Amino acid sequence: MAATCLRTTLQVVKTLKISDVGLQRVPVHQGIPRQIVALSQLLHVRYGSFFNRKDSDENWDSIRSVSNQGRKRGRASRGKLARKINLDSGKLGEGITGLVFPGLSKPINKDTASKDLGVQKSLTGPIERSTDPKKAGSNKRKNRLDPYDRGFRGDKLPGKKVDPPDPVDGYTFPGFEAYALEAKFVSNMVASQGKVYKHLVVVVVGNKKGLIGLSLGKGTTVKAALKSATNKAAKQLTYINVYNQHTIWHKFAEKFHQTTVIAEPRHLGFGKKCHPVLNILCELAGIKDIHITVEGSKRNYLNMARAFMVGLQNQKTHQEIADELGQNIVEYHVSRDYYPVTLASPSTDVEKMDTPKAVDFTLDSYHFGNRTRYMKPRKVRFYQKLAGYKKKQAMDYKRRNQSGAMIERMVLGLQPEFKTMK
Amino acid sequence: MAALRKNMHLLKKLNVVSSCVCKPASLKHLHTSAPVLSVGDPLHYFMRDDVQKILEELTGFDVKKTFYQRAQYANKEPNYKVLSDVELEEEIEKAKEIKARRLQMPPFMDIRKPKDDLLSDDPDIAPALTSKYVFIDISDNLRRIPVESKRNVVCRHEDGKLKVADWEQSDRVVRMYYPVAGRNVFIPKMFEEEQLEKILTHENYIDILERACVQFEPDSSDFIRITHRIYEHIAQNGDFDVLHCTRFYGPMVFYFAWFNKIEPLLMHMMNNDHLTSAVHLINLKCMLHKEPSKSGNLFMIIRDYCLGKVKKEYKKDLKIALNDLEKRLEIRAKRMESEAKESNKEKVTG
């Protein structure tokens, strides 16, 4: 009787299964109360009422259940019910060392009963943990994406790579990639149905060699919306001229509704310094080095992408600028000691202009529509005026070359020991 | 003192390109020591007008190659200007100076004579001396001291002898008192023979030469050792095009002509159909070795040289190169003839 009671309690509380052999009944003597000895283990027994007799699920239902009437009134919705707690979560298992605790971490069998039932090592040895971080650990970790594929919205769609477009008339779009920029839930009022909800997705398609397409699609599911958006984008491809296969031809500023995009070309190896949406656009167009600032509304990704696309399409080559102005385009660089290099001169059928230009004329102001860009002065922080900061600056100025000089000394053998500067 | 600072500023500006100034004004003071080779002083030949003219023609000019990208300015953005034709001509006229400076050849000199003159001997003061004392003339006299390396440096030894400091000492002291951007007081490790061998690749030739120009005087033994080793390495691998259109091409050609090793360069020119430069090279060699220079048909001059007195190692290769060149010239001549005929026909029919 007591043994069955123990078994049920353990099942309820810890969900352990204990075979009969594992339990031994001590013969009853007069004057001595009944004892249960689980083979050198004294177990705590709780004499209770219903929870000893009932199943664990039934026990849980007693707290979690709501009547049908109550369910209709919303007493079961929005997390009002008590949560079922997994009591197995803290269960003893095989650790890294592979120790076995019969009766706790393993069921007690016939073989183990005859032998020592104390702590013993498993025959298989320690468990081998896989080094692959994706496979090890809980389910959450399994689904974790690589940082480069994660996008810019956590585990949501924006910024993630999606399936490439479907073939059109036998053309399979080789080398094309598609990215989702925006995904949201939109609604529309219809007379017969009332509010009708739909998914809206903005997708860019490109081949990293100058062809790029932008479009948006709607659908009842996200998958349907993505498919329509990618296929539409693939049919609206435009060619973008990339300067020296790494950057844009010149500076430009483009406004679309409330969003202004200001882009500047940069040297080889600079990288892309821009908004994550424009980063994807640049990558798909084949632009590697660029500096972009976005002013105005930064919430509407579609408008931002459109502004940038329009700016890219309106670029002029050096030859076109020279033809338009009727003068030569000349490049100066420090590396060449400012030796003038003519990039383009007006073609023969164009009228050459020898009239003097306006005093404040520069090529940048020409690209910005006769305006000059206002560069905000850097803010002086409050602590920069304090005496302590100036003192630190002075100390830093003193030591500015010491780390390099120390390495040079060590190379030349003048300072054999490595001593960190204080 | 202010004048000195001004002077130093000018020097630094020049030294962004190089310290090896090779202009007639400073050349007067750069006389070399007695000839090591039997032919004579190489600088005397190097600075001759006819030789300079040939070297300049051989060097050539190409914007991309002459103004090669320097690593320290790789992260700078270019400026753009819009200029009319008249303005552009003015700009190019101004830029001639830049081009000349960028193509300024470092002089080809002999190793300077070791200095070991005893000025005075005072053994009486020897007990008071615990170490050597080096004295340098830091006066600001441009007439007496036109170049920093011409400063008087003397050394009082521990035995009481006052001597003129040797080149190593005097160079180090001058480097310490008159710092120049890019010039180290201690010679960098990369110029040691072991380390130099490791970095000798065709991408590094120009960088090593540029740095050597800043670090050393053109007649110092280190400069001569490094440059000659690089020229030899180039000749071995046939990377002559790397230095073409740069300021090091002239001295390299002069080196091959001076030491009578022009064959690899000549073969390279023949394979690339540079006939005029090949003839220039042959004439330069004749000039330096006091042989009569040749004139007439370009191909004939080259053929005469290849079939004449040449080193045994190159005889086979030269003959093969000559035959290939002859075939190519014949094919070209035939094509020209046929084209001329066709154009004539068109004229007649038209």
CSV table of C-alpha atoms in Angstrom, one decimal, chain B residues 35-343:
chain,number,residue,atom,x,y,z
B,35,PRO,CA,87.5,56.0,-59.9
B,36,VAL,CA,87.1,52.4,-58.8
B,37,LEU,CA,86.5,51.2,-62.3
B,38,SER,CA,89.1,51.6,-65.0
B,39,VAL,CA,86.7,53.6,-67.3
B,40,GLY,CA,86.4,56.6,-65.1
B,41,ASP,CA,84.1,58.4,-62.7
B,42,PRO,CA,80.5,57.3,-63.5
B,43,LEU,CA,78.9,60.5,-62.3
B,44,HIS,CA,80.9,62.4,-64.9
B,45,TYR,CA,79.4,60.3,-67.6
B,46,PHE,CA,75.9,60.2,-66.0
B,47,MET,CA,75.6,64.0,-66.0
B,48,ARG,CA,76.7,64.5,-69.6
B,49,ASP,CA,74.0,66.2,-71.6
B,50,ASP,CA,73.9,63.5,-74.4
B,51,VAL,CA,73.7,60.7,-71.8
B,52,GLN,CA,70.9,62.5,-69.9
B,53,LYS,CA,69.0,63.1,-73.1
B,54,ILE,CA,69.1,59.4,-74.0
B,55,LEU,CA,68.1,58.4,-70.5
B,56,GLU,CA,65.1,60.8,-70.5
B,57,GLU,CA,64.0,59.4,-73.8
B,58,LEU,CA,64.3,55.9,-72.6
B,59,THR,CA,62.3,56.6,-69.5
B,60,GLY,CA,59.3,58.1,-71.2
B,61,PHE,CA,56.2,59.5,-69.5
B,62,ASP,CA,52.9,57.9,-68.6
B,63,VAL,CA,50.5,59.6,-66.1
B,64,LYS,CA,49.5,56.4,-64.4
B,65,LYS,CA,53.0,54.9,-64.1
B,66,THR,CA,54.9,58.1,-63.4
B,67,PHE,CA,52.4,59.3,-60.8
B,68,TYR,CA,52.0,55.9,-59.2
B,69,GLN,CA,49.7,55.6,-56.2
B,70,ARG,CA,51.6,56.0,-52.9
B,71,ALA,CA,50.4,54.0,-50.0
B,72,GLN,CA,50.1,56.9,-47.5
B,73,TYR,CA,47.7,58.8,-49.8
B,74,ALA,CA,45.5,55.8,-50.7
B,75,ASN,CA,42.7,56.9,-48.5
B,76,LYS,CA,42.5,60.5,-49.9
B,77,GLU,CA,39.7,61.6,-52.2
B,78,PRO,CA,40.5,63.5,-55.4
B,79,ASN,CA,39.4,67.0,-56.2
B,80,TYR,CA,37.7,67.9,-59.5
B,81,LYS,CA,37.8,71.2,-61.4
B,82,VAL,CA,36.0,72.4,-64.5
B,83,LEU,CA,38.5,74.2,-66.8
B,84,SER,CA,38.3,75.8,-70.2
B,85,ASP,CA,41.0,75.0,-72.8
B,86,VAL,CA,43.0,78.1,-72.0
B,87,GLU,CA,42.9,77.5,-68.3
B,88,LEU,CA,43.9,73.8,-68.8
B,89,GLU,CA,47.0,74.8,-70.8
B,90,GLU,CA,48.0,77.2,-68.1
B,91,GLU,CA,47.6,74.4,-65.5
B,92,ILE,CA,49.7,72.0,-67.5
B,93,GLU,CA,52.4,74.6,-68.0
B,94,LYS,CA,52.5,75.0,-64.2
B,95,ALA,CA,52.5,71.3,-63.7
B,96,LYS,CA,55.7,70.8,-65.7
B,97,GLU,CA,57.7,71.5,-62.6
B,98,ILE,CA,55.8,68.7,-60.8
B,99,LYS,CA,56.5,66.3,-63.6
B,100,ALA,CA,60.2,67.2,-63.7
B,101,ARG,CA,60.5,66.7,-60.0
B,102,ARG,CA,58.7,63.4,-60.1
B,103,LEU,CA,61.1,62.2,-62.9
B,104,GLN,CA,64.3,63.5,-61.2
B,105,MET,CA,66.8,60.7,-61.5
B,106,PRO,CA,68.9,59.8,-58.4
B,107,PRO,CA,72.5,60.2,-59.5
B,108,PHE,CA,74.6,57.2,-60.3
B,109,MET,CA,77.8,57.5,-58.3
B,110,ASP,CA,80.8,55.6,-57.0
B,111,ILE,CA,81.3,54.7,-53.4
B,112,ARG,CA,82.7,57.7,-51.5
B,113,LYS,CA,86.3,57.7,-50.1
B,114,PRO,CA,86.7,56.6,-46.5
B,115,LYS,CA,87.6,59.6,-44.2
B,116,ASP,CA,90.4,59.1,-41.7
B,117,ASP,CA,92.3,62.4,-41.4
B,118,LEU,CA,94.2,63.0,-38.2
B,119,LEU,CA,93.7,66.7,-37.2
B,120,SER,CA,95.6,66.7,-33.9
B,121,ASP,CA,97.1,64.4,-31.4
B,122,ASP,CA,96.9,65.3,-27.7
B,123,PRO,CA,97.7,62.4,-25.5
B,124,ASP,CA,97.9,64.7,-22.4
B,125,ILE,CA,94.1,65.0,-22.2
B,126,ALA,CA,93.5,61.3,-22.6
B,127,PRO,CA,93.1,60.6,-18.9
B,128,ALA,CA,90.2,63.1,-18.7
B,129,LEU,CA,88.2,61.4,-21.5
B,130,THR,CA,85.8,58.6,-20.6
B,131,SER,CA,84.1,58.3,-24.0
B,132,LYS,CA,84.3,59.6,-27.5
B,133,TYR,CA,83.2,63.2,-28.2
B,134,VAL,CA,81.6,64.1,-31.5
B,135,PHE,CA,81.4,67.7,-32.7
B,136,ILE,CA,79.2,69.0,-35.5
B,137,ASP,CA,79.2,72.3,-37.3
B,138,ILE,CA,75.6,73.6,-37.0
B,139,SER,CA,76.2,77.0,-38.4
B,140,ASP,CA,73.7,78.4,-41.0
B,141,ASN,CA,76.1,79.1,-43.9
B,142,LEU,CA,74.6,78.1,-47.2
B,143,ARG,CA,77.8,78.8,-49.2
B,144,ARG,CA,79.9,76.6,-47.0
B,145,ILE,CA,77.3,73.9,-46.3
B,146,PRO,CA,75.1,73.5,-49.4
B,147,VAL,CA,74.1,69.9,-48.6
B,148,GLU,CA,73.6,68.5,-45.1
B,149,SER,CA,76.0,65.7,-45.8
B,150,LYS,CA,78.8,68.3,-46.3
B,151,ARG,CA,78.8,69.4,-42.7
B,152,ASN,CA,82.0,69.1,-40.8
B,153,VAL,CA,81.9,66.4,-38.2
B,154,VAL,CA,85.0,65.6,-36.0
B,155,CYS,CA,85.5,63.1,-33.3
B,156,ARG,CA,87.8,63.2,-30.2
B,157,HIS,CA,88.8,59.6,-29.5
B,158,GLU,CA,89.5,58.3,-26.0
B,159,ASP,CA,93.3,58.2,-26.7
B,160,GLY,CA,93.3,62.0,-27.2
B,161,LYS,CA,93.4,61.9,-31.1
B,162,LEU,CA,91.1,64.4,-32.9
B,163,LYS,CA,90.0,62.8,-36.2
B,164,VAL,CA,87.5,63.6,-38.9
B,165,ALA,CA,84.5,61.4,-38.2
B,166,ASP,CA,84.0,58.4,-40.5
B,167,TRP,CA,81.0,58.3,-42.7
B,168,GLU,CA,78.9,56.1,-40.4
B,169,GLN,CA,79.4,58.5,-37.5
B,170,SER,CA,78.9,61.7,-39.4
B,171,ASP,CA,75.8,60.4,-41.1
B,172,ARG,CA,74.2,59.4,-37.8
B,173,VAL,CA,75.0,62.8,-36.2
B,174,VAL,CA,73.6,64.7,-39.2
B,175,ARG,CA,70.5,62.6,-39.2
B,176,MET,CA,70.0,63.3,-35.5
B,177,TYR,CA,70.5,67.1,-35.7
B,178,TYR,CA,68.8,67.7,-39.0
B,179,PRO,CA,65.7,65.4,-39.1
B,180,VAL,CA,64.0,64.8,-42.4
B,181,ALA,CA,60.5,63.3,-42.8
B,182,GLY,CA,60.9,59.6,-43.5
B,183,ARG,CA,64.6,59.4,-42.6
B,184,ASN,CA,65.5,57.3,-39.5
B,185,VAL,CA,68.5,58.0,-37.3
B,186,PHE,CA,69.2,54.2,-37.2
B,187,ILE,CA,69.2,52.4,-40.5
B,188,PRO,CA,65.9,50.4,-40.9
B,189,LYS,CA,66.2,46.6,-40.8
B,190,MET,CA,64.8,46.2,-44.3
B,191,PHE,CA,68.0,47.4,-45.8
B,192,GLU,CA,70.0,44.6,-44.2
B,193,GLU,CA,71.1,42.0,-46.7
B,194,GLU,CA,69.1,39.1,-45.2
B,195,GLN,CA,65.9,41.1,-44.9
B,196,LEU,CA,66.3,42.7,-48.3
B,197,GLU,CA,66.3,39.3,-50.0
B,198,LYS,CA,62.9,38.4,-48.4
B,199,ILE,CA,61.1,41.5,-49.7
B,200,LEU,CA,62.5,41.5,-53.2
B,201,THR,CA,59.3,41.2,-55.3
B,202,HIS,CA,58.1,43.2,-58.3
B,203,GLU,CA,55.5,45.0,-56.2
B,204,ASN,CA,58.1,46.3,-53.8
B,205,TYR,CA,60.9,47.5,-56.1
B,206,ILE,CA,59.6,51.1,-56.2
B,207,ASP,CA,58.9,51.3,-52.5
B,208,ILE,CA,62.4,50.1,-51.5
B,209,LEU,CA,64.1,52.4,-54.0
B,210,GLU,CA,62.0,55.4,-52.8
B,211,ARG,CA,62.8,54.7,-49.1
B,212,ALA,CA,66.5,54.2,-49.9
B,213,CYS,CA,66.6,57.5,-51.7
B,214,VAL,CA,65.2,59.3,-48.5
B,215,GLN,CA,67.4,57.4,-46.1
B,216,PHE,CA,70.9,57.4,-47.8
B,217,GLU,CA,73.1,59.7,-49.7
B,218,PRO,CA,73.6,58.7,-53.3
B,219,ASP,CA,77.3,57.9,-52.9
B,220,SER,CA,76.9,55.9,-49.7
B,221,SER,CA,77.9,52.3,-49.8
B,222,ASP,CA,74.5,51.1,-48.6
B,223,PHE,CA,72.6,53.0,-51.3
B,224,ILE,CA,74.8,51.6,-54.0
B,225,ARG,CA,74.5,48.0,-52.6
B,226,ILE,CA,70.7,48.2,-52.4
B,227,THR,CA,70.1,49.7,-55.8
B,228,HIS,CA,72.5,47.4,-57.6
B,229,ARG,CA,70.9,44.3,-55.9
B,230,ILE,CA,67.5,45.4,-57.1
B,231,TYR,CA,68.7,46.0,-60.7
B,232,GLU,CA,70.2,42.6,-60.7
B,233,HIS,CA,67.0,41.0,-59.4
B,234,ILE,CA,65.0,42.9,-62.1
B,235,ALA,CA,67.3,41.6,-64.8
B,236,GLN,CA,67.0,38.0,-63.5
B,237,ASN,CA,63.2,38.1,-63.6
B,238,GLY,CA,62.7,40.4,-66.6
B,239,ASP,CA,60.5,42.9,-64.7
B,240,PHE,CA,61.9,45.9,-66.6
B,241,ASP,CA,58.4,47.3,-67.1
B,242,VAL,CA,57.8,47.9,-63.4
B,243,LEU,CA,60.3,50.8,-63.4
B,244,HIS,CA,59.4,52.1,-66.8
B,245,CYS,CA,58.3,55.7,-66.8
B,246,THR,CA,59.5,56.2,-63.2
B,247,ARG,CA,62.6,58.1,-62.1
B,248,PHE,CA,64.6,54.9,-61.4
B,249,TYR,CA,64.5,53.6,-65.0
B,250,GLY,CA,67.3,55.9,-66.2
B,251,PRO,CA,69.8,54.9,-63.5
B,252,MET,CA,68.9,51.2,-64.0
B,253,VAL,CA,69.6,51.5,-67.8
B,254,PHE,CA,72.9,53.4,-67.0
B,255,TYR,CA,73.9,50.6,-64.5
B,256,PHE,CA,73.4,47.9,-67.2
B,257,ALA,CA,75.4,50.0,-69.8
B,258,TRP,CA,78.1,50.8,-67.3
B,259,PHE,CA,78.8,47.3,-66.2
B,260,ASN,CA,78.3,45.9,-69.8
B,261,LYS,CA,75.1,43.8,-69.0
B,262,ILE,CA,72.6,45.2,-71.5
B,263,GLU,CA,71.7,41.9,-73.1
B,264,PRO,CA,68.6,40.9,-71.0
B,265,LEU,CA,67.2,44.5,-71.4
B,266,LEU,CA,68.0,44.5,-75.1
B,267,MET,CA,66.1,41.2,-75.6
B,268,HIS,CA,63.2,42.5,-73.6
B,269,MET,CA,63.0,45.6,-75.9
B,270,MET,CA,63.3,43.4,-79.1
B,271,ASN,CA,60.5,41.1,-77.9
B,272,ASN,CA,58.3,44.2,-77.4
B,273,ASP,CA,59.2,45.8,-80.7
B,274,HIS,CA,60.8,48.9,-79.1
B,275,LEU,CA,63.4,49.3,-81.8
B,276,THR,CA,64.3,53.0,-81.2
B,277,SER,CA,64.9,52.4,-77.5
B,278,ALA,CA,67.0,49.3,-78.3
B,279,VAL,CA,69.2,51.5,-80.6
B,280,HIS,CA,69.4,54.2,-77.9
B,281,LEU,CA,70.6,51.5,-75.4
B,282,ILE,CA,73.3,50.2,-77.8
B,283,ASN,CA,74.5,53.8,-78.4
B,284,LEU,CA,74.6,54.5,-74.7
B,285,LYS,CA,76.8,51.5,-74.1
B,286,CYS,CA,79.1,52.6,-77.0
B,287,MET,CA,79.3,56.1,-75.4
B,288,LEU,CA,80.3,54.9,-72.0
B,289,HIS,CA,82.9,52.5,-73.3
B,290,LYS,CA,84.4,55.0,-75.8
B,291,GLU,CA,83.2,53.2,-79.0
B,292,PRO,CA,81.9,55.1,-82.0
B,293,SER,CA,78.1,55.5,-81.9
B,294,LYS,CA,76.1,54.0,-84.8
B,295,SER,CA,73.4,55.5,-87.1
B,296,GLY,CA,71.4,54.2,-90.0
B,297,ASN,CA,68.7,51.5,-90.3
B,298,LEU,CA,67.5,50.6,-86.8
B,299,PHE,CA,67.2,46.9,-87.5
B,300,MET,CA,70.6,46.7,-89.1
B,301,ILE,CA,72.2,48.3,-86.0
B,302,ILE,CA,70.6,45.8,-83.7
B,303,ARG,CA,71.5,42.9,-86.0
B,304,ASP,CA,75.2,44.0,-86.1
B,305,TYR,CA,75.3,44.2,-82.3
B,306,CYS,CA,73.7,40.8,-81.8
B,307,LEU,CA,76.0,39.1,-84.3
B,308,GLY,CA,79.0,40.9,-83.0
B,309,LYS,CA,81.0,40.5,-79.7
B,310,VAL,CA,78.4,39.3,-77.2
B,311,LYS,CA,78.8,37.3,-74.0
B,312,LYS,CA,78.5,33.5,-74.6
B,313,GLU,CA,75.6,33.0,-72.2
B,314,TYR,CA,73.3,35.3,-74.2
B,315,LYS,CA,74.4,34.4,-77.8
B,316,LYS,CA,71.7,31.7,-78.4
B,317,ASP,CA,68.8,33.7,-76.9
B,318,LEU,CA,69.8,36.8,-78.8
B,319,LYS,CA,69.8,35.0,-82.1
B,320,ILE,CA,66.3,33.5,-81.4
B,321,ALA,CA,65.0,37.0,-80.5
B,322,LEU,CA,66.6,38.5,-83.6
B,323,ASN,CA,64.9,35.8,-85.9
B,324,ASP,CA,61.5,36.4,-84.3
B,325,LEU,CA,61.9,40.1,-84.7
B,326,GLU,CA,62.8,39.7,-88.4
B,327,LYS,CA,59.8,37.5,-89.1
B,328,ARG,CA,57.4,40.0,-87.4
B,329,LEU,CA,58.9,42.9,-89.3
B,330,GLU,CA,58.4,41.0,-92.6
B,331,ILE,CA,54.8,40.2,-91.9
B,332,ARG,CA,54.1,43.8,-91.0
B,333,ALA,CA,55.8,45.0,-94.2
B,334,LYS,CA,53.6,42.7,-96.3
B,335,ARG,CA,50.5,43.8,-94.5
B,336,MET,CA,51.4,47.4,-95.1
B,337,GLU,CA,51.9,46.8,-98.8
B,338,SER,CA,48.6,45.0,-99.2
B,339,GLU,CA,46.8,47.8,-97.3
B,340,ALA,CA,48.4,50.4,-99.5
B,341,LYS,CA,47.3,48.6,-102.6
B,342,GLU,CA,43.7,48.3,-101.4
B,343,SER,CA,43.6,52.0,-100.6
